[in-house]
CSV table of C-alpha atoms in Angstrom, one decimal:
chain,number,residue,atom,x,y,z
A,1,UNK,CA,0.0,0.0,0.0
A,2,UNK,CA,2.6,2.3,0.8
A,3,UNK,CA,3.6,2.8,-2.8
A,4,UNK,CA,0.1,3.6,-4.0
A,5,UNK,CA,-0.2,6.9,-1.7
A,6,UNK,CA,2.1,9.9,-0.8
A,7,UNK,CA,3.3,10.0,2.7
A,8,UNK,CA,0.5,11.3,4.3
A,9,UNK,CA,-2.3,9.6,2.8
A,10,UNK,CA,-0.3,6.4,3.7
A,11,UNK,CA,-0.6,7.2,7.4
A,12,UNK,CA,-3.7,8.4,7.2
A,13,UNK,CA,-5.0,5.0,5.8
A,14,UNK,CA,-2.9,3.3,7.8
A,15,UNK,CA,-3.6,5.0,10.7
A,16,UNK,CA,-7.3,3.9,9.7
A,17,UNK,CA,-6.8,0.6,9.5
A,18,UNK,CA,-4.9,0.1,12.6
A,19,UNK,CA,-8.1,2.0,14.5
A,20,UNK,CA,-10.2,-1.0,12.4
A,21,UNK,CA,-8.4,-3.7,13.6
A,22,UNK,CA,-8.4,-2.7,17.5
A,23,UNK,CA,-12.0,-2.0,17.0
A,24,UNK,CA,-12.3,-5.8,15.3
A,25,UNK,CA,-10.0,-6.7,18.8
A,26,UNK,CA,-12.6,-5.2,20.8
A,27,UNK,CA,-15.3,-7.6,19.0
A,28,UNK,CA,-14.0,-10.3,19.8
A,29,UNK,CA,-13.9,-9.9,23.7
A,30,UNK,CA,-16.9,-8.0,23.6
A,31,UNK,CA,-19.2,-8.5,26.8
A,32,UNK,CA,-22.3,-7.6,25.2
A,33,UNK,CA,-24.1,-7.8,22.7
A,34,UNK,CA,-24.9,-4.0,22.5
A,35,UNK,CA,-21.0,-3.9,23.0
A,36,UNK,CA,-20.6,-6.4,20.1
A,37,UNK,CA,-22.9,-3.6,18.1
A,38,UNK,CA,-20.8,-0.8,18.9
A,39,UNK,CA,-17.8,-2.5,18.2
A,40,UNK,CA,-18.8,-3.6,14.4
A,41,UNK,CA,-20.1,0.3,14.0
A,42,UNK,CA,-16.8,1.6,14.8
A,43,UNK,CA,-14.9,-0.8,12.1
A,44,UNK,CA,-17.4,-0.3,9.8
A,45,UNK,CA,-17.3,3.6,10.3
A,46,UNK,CA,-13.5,3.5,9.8
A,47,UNK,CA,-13.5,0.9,6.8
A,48,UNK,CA,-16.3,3.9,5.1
A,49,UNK,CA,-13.6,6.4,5.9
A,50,UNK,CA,-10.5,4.5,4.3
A,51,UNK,CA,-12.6,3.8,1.4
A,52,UNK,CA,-13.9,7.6,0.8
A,53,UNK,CA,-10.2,8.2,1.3
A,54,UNK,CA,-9.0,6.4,-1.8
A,55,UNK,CA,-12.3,7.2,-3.6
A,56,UNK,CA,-10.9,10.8,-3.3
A,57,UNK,CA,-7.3,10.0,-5.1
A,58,UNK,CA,-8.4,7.2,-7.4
A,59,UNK,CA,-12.5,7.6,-8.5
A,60,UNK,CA,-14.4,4.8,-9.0
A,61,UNK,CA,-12.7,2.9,-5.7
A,62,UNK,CA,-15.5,3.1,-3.7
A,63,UNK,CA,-17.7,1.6,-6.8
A,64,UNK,CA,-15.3,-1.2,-7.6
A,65,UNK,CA,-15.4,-2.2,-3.5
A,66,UNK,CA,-19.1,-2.3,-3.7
A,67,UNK,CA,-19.1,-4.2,-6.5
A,68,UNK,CA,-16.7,-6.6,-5.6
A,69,UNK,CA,-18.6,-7.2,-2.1
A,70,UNK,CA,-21.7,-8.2,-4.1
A,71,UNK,CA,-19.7,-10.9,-6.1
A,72,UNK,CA,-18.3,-12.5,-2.9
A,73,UNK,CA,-22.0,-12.0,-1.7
A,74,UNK,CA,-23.5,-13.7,-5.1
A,75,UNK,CA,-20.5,-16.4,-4.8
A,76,UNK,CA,-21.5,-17.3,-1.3
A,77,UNK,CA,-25.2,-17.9,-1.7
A,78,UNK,CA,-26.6,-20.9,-2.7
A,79,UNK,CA,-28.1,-21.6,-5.9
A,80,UNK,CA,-31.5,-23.6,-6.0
């Protein structure tokens, strides 16, 4: 990653993704399930941010992302 992005946006992103994982960290000791929630939210808020991030640089990211998600989302359903 570090040689798609200038210097900045690289820590920005990764600085993004670092704040993902602890939150995905956080999931998986979570107490609660309304601690489980808020827990998801937060990684899914900062994966939304990283991806409007490169969106910005490179546009279309945020398009192909979605589009990929719906193939792995097609792949994994079953087919009657």
């Amino acid at each position: 990653m570090q040689t798609l992005f200038d210097e900045e946006m690289h820590a920005a992103l990764q600085q993004l993704m670092d704040e993902t994982i602890e939150a995905l960290q956080l999931a998986k000791v979570s107490p609660d399930i309304d601690d489980l929630g808020a827990t998801f939210a937060v990684a899914l808020l900062k994966l939304g941010l990283a991806t409007s991030f490169v969106d910005g640089k490179h546009r279309g990211f945020a398009r192909e992302v979605e589009a990929k998600r719906q193939r792995v989302l097609a792949a994994l359903m079953p087919r009657h």
